[in-house]
Amino acid sequence: MESESRARQADFIRAEIDADLAAGRFGGVVHTRFPPEPNGYLHLGHAKSIFLNFGVASEYGGLCNLRFDDTNPAKEETAYVKAIREDVAWLGGNWGDREYFASNYFEELYAYAEELIRLGKAYVDDLTADEIREYRGTLTAPGRESPWRDRPVEENLDLFRRMRNGEFPEGSRVLRAKIDMASPNLVMRDPTLYRIRHAEHHRTGQSWHIYPMYDYAHCLSDSLEGITHSLCTLEFVNNRELYDWVLDTLRVYHPRQIEFARLNLTYTVLSKRKLIQLVREGYVNGWDDPRMPTLSGLRRRGVPPAALHEFIKRIGVARADSTVEYEMLEYCIREKLNASAPRGMAVLEPVRVIIENYPEDLTEEFEMPWHPEDATFGSRKVPFSRELFIERDDFRLVPPKKFHRLSPGVEVRLRYAYLVTCTEAVYDCDGRLLELRCVYDPASKGGQSPDGRKVRGTLHWVSAKHAIRAQARLYDKLFSSPDPDRAPEGETFLANINPDSLRIVDAFIEPALADIPSGATVQFERVGYFCKDTDSIPEMPVFNRTVTLRDSWAKMEKRSRD
Ligand code: ATP
Ligand code: MG
């Protein structure tokens, strides 16, 4: 089983790990980590990293840690920590008792920094941030050494301790690694290791006045946790040299960093900064708005974790950046929901149907399977009576070619119930369809054709008297452009927001659908997949559209119009 899944998931990362194991590196152990910064909610891109890190660990019989990379007190919050835990667990990430925080290591990281100073490999620099930038040079010009670069060790130690004690204002000094101001790799031109911040940290409070930089804290955290393979995204390729330098200079245990391509998706932004902006400026209703590419948004929309797993498996892990089609994600969602979602009937844009030859006060109940292909779902009873609702769109006074639904004189099947023929369409004086009058064939009970006569259309319906009113939130893509970041001159990605990303309609649902638990996803037959939302109240269930069904008719219609 294990080797099987390993074979299926052959990619360059697994190949590198195989090679390490074959060469006897890391004592045959695989230990990864997922290292989110708690400065926002996790999104689809993180799902890729989660499945990769936890997946690799489990395939090789190893472990994966959850590590909060909380080295920037200004942007981090405990609420994000909680949300991140929930999201990782939702995707099946199991970190056991190995939940760590970079801030747990602040004392060790500090001690390592003093050691670097003693080794003559770090110094306190009094240049301002602007000066440091200016001294750094460019890709074509070497940098210049800071006048403070050759401070004696004792002076560096003294200043660094006083930085820690909070004696200096923010921005007045930093601790820098002493590497090479002429390195062709800009990252190696005496990178900053510590900066002064008199901020409140969500876990360590006011106890620190200096905070380690990501590049310094990350490699040492990996080392302290005994990580074997530190998997990160491509933008850290140039940082690997520094990762290795810190660990080699300190002569500590040395994990291996391997970079892979970030996930990019059409019609989607996956930058935390932009997602925060969408939330703060009210373009969406919070982090878990079903239009958000956040894991909590996808969950609320009704996307099953298995669909995300399938999606990430399909796109694979590569070394080169690329952009994945949004439709591929939708495809994976439909695939999984087709198997896992029970079916039910709901009408979103109703028109009343009166069956003139059906008894006034009769109610029949039809037993319908919850799933057409899987009997283990069981069945439910659906009431039928003289007045029904069907979709307004399922009727045309003058049917276009290949329209196999209801129109005057045409017979259709009401799913699992009866065959009915439309006798009259009633309009109001504004030309709006008011109701449809039909007759039914009592011999067609269950929706069977009694004499083999051909009936092409099958419609879903709800009994008007028994229907429960519900709210349907019809979500569409949040951005109308495949590349939201490409905005007109002078504008931002916000200019590409889809003004029709949410349409709310009143729906009528069959009674059994009102009782499903919130968070459950069902297929409204012929309409789409819908997830019962936590906003539901008994008087008004709320359903979020997870994804539409492929509507071949709509496509055909569009083609004939174009
Ligand atoms: P952002 O750029 O949106 O702020 P980030 O990389 O800063 O994201 P982190 O919290 O640091 O966010 O990410 C945690 C882990 O998830 C990192 O290992 C990071 O490389 C990975 N990750 C983040 N975004 C993506 C993505 N789009 N595709 C794949 N992995 C990602
Ligand atoms: Mg990051």
PDB file of N, CA, C and O and ligand atoms in Angstrom, residues 35 37 69 214 235-236 272, ligand 2:
ATOM      1  N   PRO A  35       5.291  24.971   7.741  1.00  0.00           N
ATOM      2  CA  PRO A  35       5.656  26.133   8.555  1.00  0.00           C
ATOM      3  C   PRO A  35       4.890  27.419   8.245  1.00  0.00           C
ATOM      4  O   PRO A  35       5.470  28.385   7.754  1.00  0.00           O
ATOM      5  N   GLU A  37       3.149  31.048   8.535  1.00  0.00           N
ATOM      6  CA  GLU A  37       3.252  32.240   9.376  1.00  0.00           C
ATOM      7  C   GLU A  37       1.830  32.612   9.801  1.00  0.00           C
ATOM      8  O   GLU A  37       0.954  32.757   8.947  1.00  0.00           O
ATOM      9  N   ASP A  69       5.508  29.896  12.223  1.00  0.00           N
ATOM     10  CA  ASP A  69       6.701  30.681  11.990  1.00  0.00           C
ATOM     11  C   ASP A  69       6.398  32.117  12.437  1.00  0.00           C
ATOM     12  O   ASP A  69       6.093  32.981  11.629  1.00  0.00           O
ATOM     13  N   TYR A 214      13.389  35.856   9.092  1.00  0.00           N
ATOM     14  CA  TYR A 214      12.941  34.553   8.605  1.00  0.00           C
ATOM     15  C   TYR A 214      14.116  33.638   8.239  1.00  0.00           C
ATOM     16  O   TYR A 214      14.171  32.476   8.652  1.00  0.00           O
ATOM     17  N   GLU A 235      10.670  30.699  -4.546  1.00  0.00           N
ATOM     18  CA  GLU A 235      11.260  32.023  -4.308  1.00  0.00           C
ATOM     19  C   GLU A 235      12.397  31.963  -3.287  1.00  0.00           C
ATOM     20  O   GLU A 235      13.103  32.937  -3.076  1.00  0.00           O
ATOM     21  N   PHE A 236      12.569  30.788  -2.666  1.00  0.00           N
ATOM     22  CA  PHE A 236      13.645  30.655  -1.675  1.00  0.00           C
ATOM     23  C   PHE A 236      14.910  30.005  -2.235  1.00  0.00           C
ATOM     24  O   PHE A 236      15.824  29.689  -1.486  1.00  0.00           O
ATOM     25  N   LYS A 272      -1.460  36.386   0.622  1.00  0.00           N
ATOM     26  CA  LYS A 272      -2.140  36.701   1.882  1.00  0.00           C
ATOM     27  C   LYS A 272      -2.428  38.187   1.995  1.00  0.00           C
ATOM     28  O   LYS A 272      -3.472  38.584   2.508  1.00  0.00           O
TER      29      LYS A 272
HETATM   30 MG    MG B   2       6.197  33.032   4.092  1.00  0.00          MG
END
